[in-house]
């Protein structure tokens, strides 16, 4: 009896660690932005947002996995003073992580690293006491158009590095922390701009906490 129970438990454990698995997850984001505009550095605070989506876990070796995902994620930054506007951005993101998941206790430790790519799908900048300004995603814009239109401009594509640490409970619940380091300069290029406007920069940074379930 004991031997049979042991075999069944071993078989179940084997089933949960092999094959392709689907992991829906949802969580909260804490993001900020590094911004240089019009020859000035802007100072922002962390802004709270959210993410929702799913990952697919593909085994590639014992305890090692390739994990692509698809997420809807809100990012941005919060103004420290009234001279800056709150930045609210929405992205469709595709992280692709290489995961190491050794057994730890009754569950598994999660360690991961890999790139992510985000596509901007919407955004607004909220000025204190003024109407929201829509974000338009463009790689280039004429310098004079920036001041003649009631819009803010950013590049649509964001990319960077994604780092993951977490724990998978024996029941399949997944708890994880994801940190993102934005590597792309998302500031739109200003054509025909004076030389002092050549150093425009906008980079997303932040981290998120999420809970998911491994099917």
XYZ file of N, CA, C and O in Angstrom:
860
model
N 0.825 -1.217 0.000
C 0.000 0.000 0.000
C 0.856 1.262 0.000
O 0.636 2.196 -0.743
N 1.822 1.280 0.914
C 2.697 2.453 1.005
C 3.488 2.645 -0.280
O 3.647 3.749 -0.791
N 3.985 1.503 -0.824
C 4.753 1.578 -2.068
C 3.892 2.085 -3.209
O 4.323 2.905 -4.025
N 2.641 1.615 -3.275
C 1.731 2.048 -4.333
C 1.448 3.540 -4.223
O 1.419 4.267 -5.218
N 1.230 4.018 -2.975
C 0.975 5.447 -2.775
C 2.173 6.271 -3.208
O 2.043 7.339 -3.812
N 3.370 5.764 -2.906
C 4.572 6.474 -3.302
C 4.709 6.578 -4.803
O 5.116 7.600 -5.344
N 4.369 5.484 -5.497
C 4.437 5.491 -6.964
C 3.456 6.490 -7.547
O 3.774 7.240 -8.468
N 2.232 6.522 -6.991
C 1.213 7.459 -7.479
C 1.645 8.906 -7.256
O 1.472 9.764 -8.124
N 2.188 9.190 -6.073
C 2.653 10.552 -5.779
C 3.793 10.938 -6.710
O 3.875 12.063 -7.190
N 4.703 10.017 -6.975
C 5.816 10.277 -7.878
C 5.326 10.545 -9.283
O 5.814 11.448 -9.975
N 4.333 9.777 -9.729
C 3.778 9.965 -11.064
C 3.106 11.321 -11.189
O 3.229 12.004 -12.198
N 2.370 11.728 -10.138
C 1.687 13.026 -10.167
C 2.696 14.168 -10.218
O 2.546 15.136 -10.957
N 3.760 14.046 -9.419
C 4.798 15.080 -9.424
C 5.449 15.184 -10.788
O 5.748 16.273 -11.278
N 5.659 14.014 -11.438
C 6.258 14.013 -12.766
C 5.359 14.711 -13.772
O 5.811 15.475 -14.620
N 4.034 14.487 -13.668
C 3.088 15.100 -14.593
C 3.086 16.617 -14.463
O 2.895 17.337 -15.435
N 3.259 17.119 -13.253
C 3.190 18.573 -13.049
C 4.465 19.293 -13.457
O 4.497 20.509 -13.484
N 5.532 18.560 -13.737
C 6.793 19.210 -14.083
C 7.214 18.945 -15.524
O 8.295 19.327 -15.935
N 6.368 18.249 -16.309
C 6.683 17.998 -17.704
C 5.537 18.491 -18.573
O 4.426 18.715 -18.108
N 5.818 18.652 -19.864
C 4.783 19.124 -20.774
C 4.640 20.630 -20.739
O 5.257 21.327 -19.937
N 3.807 21.149 -21.632
C 3.565 22.584 -21.737
C 2.428 22.976 -20.792
O 1.392 22.310 -20.742
N 2.635 24.057 -20.059
C 1.639 24.510 -19.091
C 1.234 25.958 -19.375
O 2.019 26.756 -19.896
N 0.027 26.279 -18.985
C -0.571 27.595 -19.192
C -0.721 28.261 -17.827
O -1.260 27.650 -16.894
N -0.229 29.519 -17.692
C -0.230 30.202 -16.395
C -0.883 31.583 -16.529
O -0.206 32.583 -16.820
N -2.193 31.702 -16.355
C -2.804 33.031 -16.301
C -2.374 33.746 -15.020
O -2.211 33.106 -13.974
N -2.176 35.063 -15.105
C -1.766 35.803 -13.912
C -2.249 37.248 -13.967
O -2.531 37.794 -15.031
N -2.336 37.845 -12.791
C -2.756 39.228 -12.654
C -1.959 39.844 -11.515
O -1.551 39.140 -10.583
N -1.713 41.146 -11.592
C -0.925 41.749 -10.531
C -0.886 43.259 -10.595
O -1.562 43.901 -11.407
N -0.076 43.832 -9.731
C 0.049 45.283 -9.598
C 1.433 45.719 -10.066
O 2.424 45.019 -9.848
N 1.498 46.873 -10.751
C 2.753 47.453 -11.216
C 3.128 48.665 -10.364
O 2.253 49.431 -9.936
N 4.425 48.858 -10.178
C 4.964 50.065 -9.551
C 6.035 50.601 -10.507
O 7.139 50.068 -10.568
N 5.685 51.634 -11.272
C 6.554 52.076 -12.357
C 6.985 53.529 -12.198
O 6.371 54.310 -11.475
N 8.041 53.857 -12.912
C 8.546 55.215 -12.958
C 9.115 55.448 -14.348
O 9.146 54.543 -15.186
N 9.569 56.657 -14.610
C 10.131 56.986 -15.918
C 11.327 57.902 -15.744
O 11.332 58.775 -14.871
N 12.346 57.671 -16.566
C 13.494 58.572 -16.650
C 13.261 59.490 -17.839
O 13.186 59.030 -18.978
N 13.118 60.792 -17.572
C 12.695 61.732 -18.608
C 13.648 62.911 -18.690
O 13.940 63.562 -17.684
N 14.138 63.171 -19.900
C 14.853 64.404 -20.225
C 14.140 65.040 -21.401
O 13.967 64.400 -22.443
N 13.672 66.270 -21.232
C 12.926 66.944 -22.294
C 13.263 68.431 -22.280
O 13.317 69.047 -21.213
N 13.501 68.959 -23.489
C 13.768 70.391 -23.639
C 14.921 70.833 -22.744
O 14.860 71.842 -22.042
N 15.985 69.997 -22.744
C 17.235 70.274 -22.035
C 17.092 70.247 -20.516
O 17.949 70.765 -19.803
N 16.029 69.647 -20.010
C 15.818 69.564 -18.562
C 15.499 68.134 -18.159
O 14.813 67.409 -18.883
N 16.013 67.736 -16.984
C 15.662 66.442 -16.410
C 14.418 66.605 -15.549
O 14.334 67.524 -14.729
N 13.466 65.703 -15.735
C 12.223 65.760 -14.976
C 12.236 64.705 -13.883
O 12.686 63.580 -14.106
N 11.735 65.068 -12.721
C 11.769 64.180 -11.562
C 10.361 63.674 -11.268
O 9.432 64.465 -11.067
N 10.205 62.344 -11.235
C 8.898 61.735 -11.023
C 8.929 60.767 -9.850
O 9.989 60.352 -9.383
N 7.731 60.391 -9.391
C 7.564 59.388 -8.339
C 6.976 58.107 -8.932
O 6.483 58.097 -10.059
N 7.017 57.057 -8.139
C 6.461 55.781 -8.576
C 4.940 55.877 -8.715
O 4.262 56.460 -7.873
N 4.450 55.304 -9.784
C 3.012 55.272 -10.053
C 2.518 53.828 -9.992
O 3.197 52.906 -10.444
N 1.329 53.626 -9.440
C 0.744 52.297 -9.329
C -0.140 51.997 -10.534
O -0.946 52.833 -10.948
N 0.020 50.813 -11.102
C -0.805 50.360 -12.212
C -1.122 48.884 -12.051
O -1.080 48.339 -10.935
N -1.415 48.203 -13.153
C -1.731 46.787 -13.066
C -1.310 46.071 -14.343
O -1.032 46.694 -15.371
N -1.286 44.752 -14.291
C -1.061 43.927 -15.469
C -1.952 42.691 -15.383
O -2.287 42.229 -14.289
N -2.328 42.174 -16.547
C -3.143 40.972 -16.617
C -2.805 40.239 -17.915
O -2.580 40.880 -18.944
N -2.730 38.929 -17.848
C -2.386 38.159 -19.041
C -2.057 36.731 -18.686
O -2.593 36.177 -17.717
N -1.160 36.133 -19.443
C -0.828 34.724 -19.228
C 0.553 34.412 -19.798
O 1.033 35.085 -20.720
N 1.174 33.397 -19.222
C 2.443 32.858 -19.700
C 2.239 31.423 -20.164
O 1.315 30.732 -19.718
N 3.119 30.968 -21.042
C 3.157 29.564 -21.458
C 4.508 28.997 -21.056
O 5.555 29.545 -21.423
N 4.486 27.926 -20.289
C 5.721 27.323 -19.789
C 6.096 26.110 -20.644
O 5.340 25.155 -20.739
N 7.289 26.186 -21.258
C 7.749 25.137 -22.172
C 9.035 24.529 -21.603
O 10.054 25.218 -21.500
N 9.032 23.252 -21.221
C 10.254 22.643 -20.669
C 11.332 22.486 -21.742
O 11.054 22.086 -22.870
N 12.567 22.815 -21.380
C 13.684 22.658 -22.311
C 14.782 21.765 -21.747
O 15.634 21.275 -22.488
N 14.783 21.566 -20.422
C 15.719 20.652 -19.760
C 15.205 20.461 -18.342
O 14.265 21.138 -17.914
N 15.812 19.538 -17.605
C 15.381 19.303 -16.239
C 15.493 20.586 -15.419
O 16.578 21.162 -15.288
N 14.357 21.078 -14.917
C 14.242 22.276 -14.086
C 14.435 23.583 -14.847
O 14.416 24.661 -14.252
N 14.573 23.518 -16.180
C 14.738 24.728 -16.990
C 13.580 24.838 -17.986
O 13.166 23.845 -18.588
N 13.098 26.085 -18.177
C 11.923 26.310 -19.012
C 12.095 27.591 -19.826
O 12.772 28.539 -19.406
N 11.457 27.608 -20.990
C 11.275 28.829 -21.764
C 9.841 29.297 -21.514
O 8.897 28.504 -21.634
N 9.679 30.581 -21.155
C 8.355 31.058 -20.756
C 8.006 32.364 -21.469
O 8.285 33.449 -20.978
N 7.390 32.282 -22.642
C 6.857 33.483 -23.286
C 5.513 33.853 -22.663
O 4.813 33.001 -22.097
N 5.155 35.127 -22.769
C 3.895 35.577 -22.202
C 3.255 36.661 -23.041
O 3.857 37.189 -23.990
N 2.035 37.001 -22.703
C 1.301 38.091 -23.337
C 0.524 38.814 -22.244
O -0.311 38.206 -21.558
N 0.798 40.118 -22.070
C 0.216 40.884 -20.975
C -0.325 42.218 -21.466
O 0.237 42.830 -22.381
N -1.396 42.665 -20.837
C -1.804 44.064 -20.923
C -1.286 44.728 -19.656
O -1.564 44.264 -18.539
N -0.521 45.822 -19.806
C 0.168 46.417 -18.663
C 0.063 47.936 -18.696
O 0.252 48.560 -19.750
N -0.266 48.527 -17.548
C -0.293 49.987 -17.452
C 0.969 50.463 -16.741
O 1.403 49.879 -15.751
N 1.547 51.528 -17.279
C 2.791 52.077 -16.752
C 2.688 53.595 -16.675
O 1.644 54.181 -16.926
N 3.812 54.212 -16.341
C 3.850 55.670 -16.290
C 4.632 56.161 -15.096
O 5.483 55.453 -14.539
N 4.323 57.373 -14.671
C 5.010 57.992 -13.543
C 4.119 59.081 -12.972
O 3.268 59.637 -13.666
N 4.328 59.383 -11.708
C 3.522 60.382 -11.013
C 4.350 61.635 -10.767
O 5.492 61.553 -10.310
N 3.771 62.781 -11.062
C 4.491 64.046 -10.920
C 4.800 64.340 -9.457
O 3.971 64.110 -8.572
N 6.010 64.861 -9.209
C 6.372 65.290 -7.859
C 5.901 66.707 -7.576
O 5.756 67.107 -6.426
N 5.681 67.486 -8.644
C 5.210 68.856 -8.464
C 4.324 69.227 -9.644
O 4.175 68.469 -10.594
N 3.728 70.400 -9.609
C 2.755 70.793 -10.627
C 3.401 71.159 -11.953
O 2.694 71.364 -12.939
N 4.739 71.262 -12.003
C 5.411 71.571 -13.269
C 5.418 70.364 -14.199
O 5.565 70.504 -15.406
N 5.276 69.177 -13.639
C 5.263 67.954 -14.432
C 3.848 67.393 -14.469
O 3.059 67.606 -13.551
N 3.538 66.631 -15.505
C 2.233 65.979 -15.566
C 2.339 64.506 -15.236
O 3.358 63.864 -15.495
N 1.285 63.953 -14.627
C 1.232 62.503 -14.419
C 1.211 61.801 -15.776
O 0.442 62.175 -16.666
N 2.037 60.769 -15.928
C 2.131 60.027 -17.183
C 1.391 58.703 -17.032
O 1.685 57.922 -16.123
N 0.415 58.465 -17.906
C -0.373 57.231 -17.880
C -0.260 56.554 -19.242
O -0.705 57.106 -20.249
N 0.331 55.354 -19.271
C 0.574 54.644 -20.517
C 0.050 53.216 -20.433
O 0.077 52.604 -19.360
N -0.406 52.698 -21.566
C -0.874 51.310 -21.647
C -0.104 50.584 -22.740
O 0.080 51.133 -23.841
N 0.321 49.365 -22.436
C 1.109 48.572 -23.382
C 0.557 47.149 -23.488
O 0.027 46.597 -22.522
N 0.705 46.564 -24.656
C 0.631 45.118 -24.828
C 2.075 44.618 -24.804
O 2.881 45.033 -25.641
N 2.391 43.756 -23.854
C 3.775 43.318 -23.660
C 3.947 41.835 -23.942
O 3.060 41.020 -23.647
N 5.125 41.508 -24.482
C 5.504 40.111 -24.721
C 6.847 39.863 -24.030
O 7.904 40.181 -24.586
N 6.830 39.341 -22.799
C 8.080 38.931 -22.161
C 8.444 37.513 -22.592
O 7.564 36.673 -22.806
N 9.725 37.250 -22.722
C 10.213 35.898 -23.022
C 11.331 35.606 -22.026
O 12.434 36.152 -22.144
N 11.045 34.751 -21.056
C 11.987 34.510 -19.964
C 12.538 33.087 -19.998
O 11.828 32.142 -20.367
N 13.793 32.957 -19.619
C 14.420 31.655 -19.386
C 14.349 31.400 -17.880
O 14.923 32.154 -17.092
N 13.627 30.340 -17.493
C 13.310 30.107 -16.098
C 14.061 28.897 -15.543
O 14.183 27.864 -16.213
N 14.533 29.056 -14.311
C 15.124 27.951 -13.557
C 14.229 27.710 -12.349
O 13.982 28.627 -11.554
N 13.719 26.472 -12.193
C 12.739 26.172 -11.155
C 13.141 24.923 -10.374
O 12.577 23.844 -10.572
N 14.113 25.050 -9.480
C 14.505 23.896 -8.666
C 13.487 23.639 -7.551
O 12.790 24.546 -7.097
N 13.409 22.387 -7.122
C 12.532 22.021 -6.010
C 13.027 22.696 -4.733
O 14.225 22.685 -4.430
N 12.101 23.302 -4.010
C 12.422 23.939 -2.728
C 11.249 23.694 -1.795
O 10.155 24.226 -2.001
N 11.471 22.857 -0.785
C 10.378 22.478 0.098
C 9.357 21.651 -0.672
O 9.710 20.745 -1.427
N 8.081 21.992 -0.507
C 7.024 21.275 -1.213
C 6.694 21.905 -2.560
O 5.838 21.396 -3.292
N 7.343 23.000 -2.882
C 7.101 23.668 -4.156
C 8.384 23.872 -4.927
O 9.330 23.089 -4.807
N 8.414 24.942 -5.706
C 9.582 25.225 -6.530
C 9.944 26.709 -6.463
O 9.066 27.579 -6.526
N 11.247 26.971 -6.341
C 11.766 28.321 -6.461
C 11.712 28.730 -7.929
O 11.902 27.894 -8.824
N 11.434 30.011 -8.190
C 11.376 30.516 -9.565
C 12.426 31.601 -9.739
O 12.424 32.603 -9.022
N 13.326 31.400 -10.706
C 14.322 32.409 -11.069
C 14.300 32.556 -12.586
O 14.362 31.552 -13.302
N 14.196 33.777 -13.077
C 14.092 33.963 -14.519
C 14.712 35.255 -14.993
O 14.827 36.230 -14.244
N 15.109 35.257 -16.266
C 15.662 36.451 -16.895
C 15.378 36.374 -18.388
O 15.314 35.284 -18.966
N 15.193 37.524 -19.007
C 14.952 37.539 -20.441
C 14.512 38.911 -20.911
O 14.352 39.847 -20.109
N 14.299 39.065 -22.194
C 13.874 40.355 -22.749
C 12.353 40.497 -22.730
O 11.617 39.518 -22.548
N 11.909 41.713 -22.885
C 10.492 41.967 -23.123
C 10.361 43.026 -24.212
O 11.244 43.868 -24.404
N 9.255 42.975 -24.933
C 8.910 43.991 -25.927
C 7.496 44.471 -25.624
O 6.606 43.655 -25.369
N 7.299 45.775 -25.634
C 5.986 46.345 -25.400
C 5.562 47.218 -26.569
O 6.390 47.900 -27.183
N 4.270 47.199 -26.882
C 3.701 48.034 -27.940
C 2.694 48.978 -27.295
O 1.704 48.530 -26.690
N 2.938 50.277 -27.401
C 2.044 51.260 -26.808
C 0.686 51.276 -27.489
O 0.599 51.318 -28.715
N -0.374 51.225 -26.688
C -1.736 51.218 -27.240
C -2.568 52.394 -26.746
O -3.702 52.580 -27.196
N -2.025 53.187 -25.846
C -2.772 54.342 -25.369
C -2.009 55.078 -24.293
O -1.090 54.531 -23.676
N -2.389 56.322 -24.071
C -1.728 57.080 -23.023
C -2.252 58.496 -22.905
O -2.794 59.063 -23.857
N -2.090 59.060 -21.708
C -2.456 60.446 -21.441
C -1.451 61.040 -20.468
O -0.864 60.329 -19.639
N -1.261 62.348 -20.581
C -0.490 63.088 -19.590
C -1.439 64.075 -18.937
O -2.084 64.875 -19.610
N -1.559 63.983 -17.619
C -2.502 64.812 -16.878
C -1.764 65.954 -16.200
O -0.958 65.731 -15.299
N -2.010 67.151 -16.644
C -1.440 68.339 -16.030
C -2.315 68.778 -14.857
O -3.532 68.629 -14.885
N -1.695 69.329 -13.823
C -2.433 69.770 -12.652
C -3.398 70.909 -13.013
O -2.987 71.957 -13.497
N -4.691 70.671 -12.808
C -5.682 71.701 -13.059
C -5.989 71.946 -14.521
O -6.700 72.895 -14.864
N -5.476 71.111 -15.416
C -5.704 71.285 -16.844
C -6.263 69.993 -17.439
O -6.288 68.949 -16.796
N -6.726 70.096 -18.693
C -7.260 68.921 -19.376
C -6.148 67.919 -19.678
O -4.980 68.291 -19.847
N -6.528 66.629 -19.760
C -5.570 65.598 -20.149
C -5.084 65.825 -21.568
O -5.822 66.309 -22.426
N -3.821 65.480 -21.798
C -3.234 65.548 -23.133
C -3.036 64.117 -23.625
O -2.419 63.296 -22.940
N -3.561 63.795 -24.796
C -3.388 62.457 -25.354
C -1.953 62.232 -25.800
O -1.293 63.147 -26.312
N -1.470 61.000 -25.606
C -0.165 60.590 -26.117
C -0.360 59.981 -27.500
O -1.173 59.074 -27.678
N 0.362 60.504 -28.475
C 0.355 59.926 -29.818
C 1.695 59.244 -30.047
O 2.752 59.819 -29.798
N 1.634 58.008 -30.535
C 2.856 57.223 -30.718
C 3.408 57.443 -32.125
O 2.789 57.037 -33.115
N 4.563 58.110 -32.191
C 5.246 58.370 -33.454
C 6.743 58.280 -33.241
O 7.263 58.697 -32.199
N 7.455 57.750 -34.240
C 8.913 57.697 -34.154
C 9.546 59.059 -34.405
O 10.602 59.373 -33.853
N 8.910 59.862 -35.245
C 9.429 61.189 -35.575
C 8.273 62.175 -35.660
O 7.151 61.814 -36.012
N 8.564 63.435 -35.353
C 7.575 64.498 -35.488
C 8.330 65.808 -35.731
O 9.444 65.997 -35.236
N 7.760 66.690 -36.523
C 8.381 67.991 -36.752
C 8.342 68.827 -35.478
O 7.343 68.834 -34.752
N 9.418 69.524 -35.232
C 9.564 70.295 -34.000
C 8.410 71.277 -33.813
O 7.856 71.404 -32.719
N 8.023 71.955 -34.870
C 6.961 72.952 -34.749
C 5.608 72.326 -34.437
O 4.733 72.964 -33.823
N 5.425 71.045 -34.823
C 4.142 70.387 -34.560
C 3.936 70.099 -33.074
O 2.793 69.981 -32.615
N 5.028 69.976 -32.341
C 4.915 69.698 -30.911
C 4.188 70.832 -30.204
O 3.384 70.616 -29.289
N 4.436 72.046 -30.634
C 3.857 73.206 -29.961
C 2.542 73.665 -30.576
O 1.784 74.399 -29.949
N 2.256 73.222 -31.789
C 0.997 73.608 -32.430
C -0.121 72.601 -32.168
O -1.291 72.904 -32.380
N 0.219 71.396 -31.701
C -0.796 70.387 -31.417
C -0.957 70.214 -29.913
O -0.024 70.457 -29.140
N -2.119 69.789 -29.502
C -2.383 69.538 -28.087
C -2.172 68.057 -27.790
O -3.058 67.357 -27.301
N -0.959 67.577 -28.072
C -0.620 66.178 -27.866
C 0.792 66.051 -27.315
O 1.607 66.967 -27.442
N 1.036 64.907 -26.712
C 2.393 64.522 -26.331
C 2.804 63.357 -27.221
O 1.953 62.602 -27.693
N 4.102 63.202 -27.446
C 4.567 62.199 -28.403
C 5.572 61.254 -27.754
O 6.467 61.685 -27.007
N 5.434 59.973 -28.056
C 6.391 58.946 -27.657
C 6.480 57.909 -28.760
O 5.545 57.759 -29.563
N 7.599 57.182 -28.801
C 7.699 56.044 -29.707
C 6.810 54.917 -29.198
O 6.638 54.738 -27.989
N 6.273 54.145 -30.138
C 5.320 53.102 -29.755
C 5.990 51.881 -29.136
O 5.453 51.265 -28.219
N 7.184 51.518 -29.621
C 7.815 50.267 -29.195
C 8.748 50.490 -28.011
O 9.639 51.335 -28.047
N 8.528 49.718 -26.970
C 9.353 49.740 -25.768
C 9.992 48.359 -25.620
O 9.363 47.346 -25.910
N 11.240 48.307 -25.186
C 11.864 47.011 -24.917
C 12.887 47.144 -23.803
O 13.357 48.241 -23.486
N 13.208 46.003 -23.210
C 14.167 46.020 -22.118
C 14.403 44.631 -21.569
O 14.132 43.621 -22.223
N 14.909 44.579 -20.327
C 15.224 43.317 -19.668
C 14.228 43.060 -18.543
O 13.810 43.991 -17.845
N 13.870 41.795 -18.388
C 12.895 41.383 -17.384
C 13.546 40.375 -16.434
O 14.179 39.413 -16.878
N 13.396 40.594 -15.128
C 13.974 39.702 -14.118
C 12.853 39.196 -13.215
O 12.002 39.967 -12.779
N 12.874 37.896 -12.924
C 11.788 37.274 -12.172
C 12.338 36.456 -11.011
O 13.317 35.734 -11.153
N 11.686 36.585 -9.859
C 11.950 35.715 -8.724
C 10.596 35.409 -8.078
O 9.721 36.278 -8.012
N 10.413 34.164 -7.654
C 9.127 33.820 -7.069
C 9.117 32.408 -6.521
O 10.164 31.771 -6.337
N 7.883 31.942 -6.278
C 7.729 30.604 -5.710
C 6.430 30.006 -6.240
O 5.396 30.675 -6.312
N 6.523 28.721 -6.611
C 5.358 27.972 -7.069
C 4.953 26.968 -5.994
O 5.730 26.077 -5.643
N 3.753 27.142 -5.446
C 3.265 26.234 -4.429
C 2.915 24.881 -5.040
O 2.640 24.774 -6.238
N 2.900 23.848 -4.201
C 2.614 22.494 -4.691
C 1.247 22.419 -5.349
O 1.030 21.640 -6.273
N 0.291 23.236 -4.905
C -1.066 23.215 -5.458
C -1.158 23.901 -6.820
O -2.195 23.870 -7.472
N -0.055 24.563 -7.271
C -0.039 25.207 -8.579
C -0.132 26.713 -8.554
O -0.011 27.363 -9.593
N -0.359 27.311 -7.382
C -0.399 28.772 -7.281
C 1.018 29.329 -7.445
O 1.968 28.825 -6.837
N 1.145 30.365 -8.275
C 2.446 30.961 -8.577
C 2.477 32.396 -8.055
O 1.628 33.223 -8.413
N 3.447 32.706 -7.210
C 3.654 34.048 -6.676
C 4.994 34.554 -7.193
O 6.006 33.857 -7.049
N 5.018 35.754 -7.789
C 6.296 36.204 -8.331
C 6.435 37.717 -8.344
O 5.456 38.464 -8.334
N 7.704 38.125 -8.330
C 8.104 39.523 -8.446
C 8.832 39.678 -9.768
O 9.769 38.929 -10.052
N 8.397 40.639 -10.592
C 9.042 40.910 -11.876
C 9.599 42.329 -11.868
O 8.852 43.282 -11.594
N 10.873 42.469 -12.158
C 11.494 43.783 -12.285
C 11.838 44.040 -13.746
O 12.324 43.134 -14.436
N 11.558 45.240 -14.235
C 11.835 45.598 -15.628
C 12.797 46.776 -15.693
O 12.633 47.765 -14.978
N 13.770 46.622 -16.561
C 14.717 47.695 -16.843
C 14.542 48.108 -18.292
O 14.886 47.353 -19.209
N 13.954 49.284 -18.515
C 13.762 49.764 -19.878
C 15.079 50.131 -20.525
O 15.874 50.885 -19.950
N 15.333 49.599 -21.712
C 16.588 49.855 -22.420
C 16.398 50.753 -23.643
O 17.371 51.283 -24.176
N 15.175 50.902 -24.098
C 14.926 51.708 -25.297
C 14.641 53.158 -24.910
O 14.004 53.434 -23.890
N 15.122 54.077 -25.739
C 14.780 55.486 -25.574
C 13.482 55.728 -26.351
O 13.475 55.715 -27.579
N 12.400 55.934 -25.631
C 11.089 56.046 -26.260
C 10.701 57.481 -26.608
O 9.556 57.726 -27.006
N 11.634 58.409 -26.447
C 11.343 59.788 -26.820
C 11.286 59.921 -28.341
O 12.177 59.452 -29.055
N 10.244 60.535 -28.843
C 10.086 60.748 -30.278
C 11.165 61.702 -30.797
O 11.477 62.714 -30.167
N 11.734 61.383 -31.951
C 12.734 62.247 -32.566
C 12.079 63.526 -33.068
O 11.040 63.489 -33.729
N 12.685 64.674 -32.743
C 12.152 65.968 -33.153
C 12.919 66.469 -34.374
O 14.083 66.851 -34.278
N 12.286 66.426 -35.532
C 12.912 66.918 -36.754
C 12.942 68.448 -36.770
O 12.020 69.104 -36.294
N 14.044 68.988 -37.315
C 14.211 70.441 -37.457
C 14.261 71.159 -36.114
O 13.941 72.349 -36.025
N 14.672 70.442 -35.076
C 14.736 71.050 -33.746
C 16.112 71.677 -33.517
O 17.120 71.211 -34.062
N 16.187 72.733 -32.713
C 17.500 73.287 -32.331
C 18.338 72.234 -31.617
O 17.809 71.273 -31.054
N 19.638 72.416 -31.639
C 20.558 71.405 -31.112
C 20.329 71.107 -29.631
O 20.611 69.997 -29.172
N 19.831 72.075 -28.866
C 19.623 71.831 -27.443
C 18.490 70.840 -27.167
O 18.280 70.409 -26.034
N 17.750 70.457 -28.215
C 16.671 69.482 -28.059
C 17.075 68.094 -28.555
O 16.222 67.218 -28.726
N 18.377 67.866 -28.755
C 18.847 66.579 -29.268
C 18.918 65.492 -28.202
O 19.093 64.324 -28.527
N 18.832 65.877 -26.935
C 19.045 64.904 -25.855
C 17.744 64.411 -25.232
O 17.711 64.030 -24.069
N 16.652 64.383 -26.007
C 15.384 63.911 -25.468
C 15.480 62.442 -25.052
O 15.997 61.611 -25.796
N 14.974 62.116 -23.867
C 15.020 60.736 -23.376
C 13.724 60.409 -22.638
O 13.163 61.241 -21.935
N 13.287 59.163 -22.817
C 12.162 58.642 -22.034
C 12.349 57.137 -21.911
O 12.334 56.418 -22.916
N 12.527 56.650 -20.682
C 12.701 55.220 -20.442
C 11.796 54.770 -19.307
O 11.716 55.420 -18.264
N 11.116 53.641 -19.530
C 10.276 53.043 -18.497
C 11.109 52.156 -17.577
O 11.998 51.436 -18.026
N 10.801 52.205 -16.291
C 11.398 51.285 -15.319
C 10.323 50.891 -14.318
O 9.294 51.561 -14.201
N 10.560 49.820 -13.578
C 9.596 49.464 -12.544
C 9.646 47.999 -12.180
O 10.485 47.232 -12.656
N 8.686 47.616 -11.329
C 8.561 46.229 -10.943
C 7.088 45.919 -10.683
O 6.250 46.822 -10.555
N 6.779 44.629 -10.630
C 5.404 44.216 -10.417
C 5.312 42.961 -9.564
O 6.233 42.141 -9.538
N 4.206 42.841 -8.854
C 3.897 41.656 -8.063
C 2.684 40.973 -8.695
O 1.694 41.651 -9.007
N 2.754 39.664 -8.866
C 1.638 38.982 -9.518
C 1.352 37.636 -8.860
O 2.205 37.044 -8.192
N 0.109 37.196 -9.055
C -0.301 35.876 -8.617
C -0.919 35.155 -9.816
O -1.644 35.772 -10.611
N -0.593 33.899 -9.979
C -1.120 33.130 -11.099
C -1.390 31.700 -10.688
O -1.204 31.310 -9.527
N -1.844 30.921 -11.654
C -2.104 29.501 -11.405
C -1.613 28.689 -12.598
O -1.933 29.013 -13.750
N -0.865 27.654 -12.319
C -0.243 26.824 -13.344
C -1.162 25.651 -13.692
O -1.379 24.759 -12.870
N -1.740 25.686 -14.894
C -2.598 24.603 -15.365
C -1.770 23.564 -16.126
O -0.901 23.928 -16.907
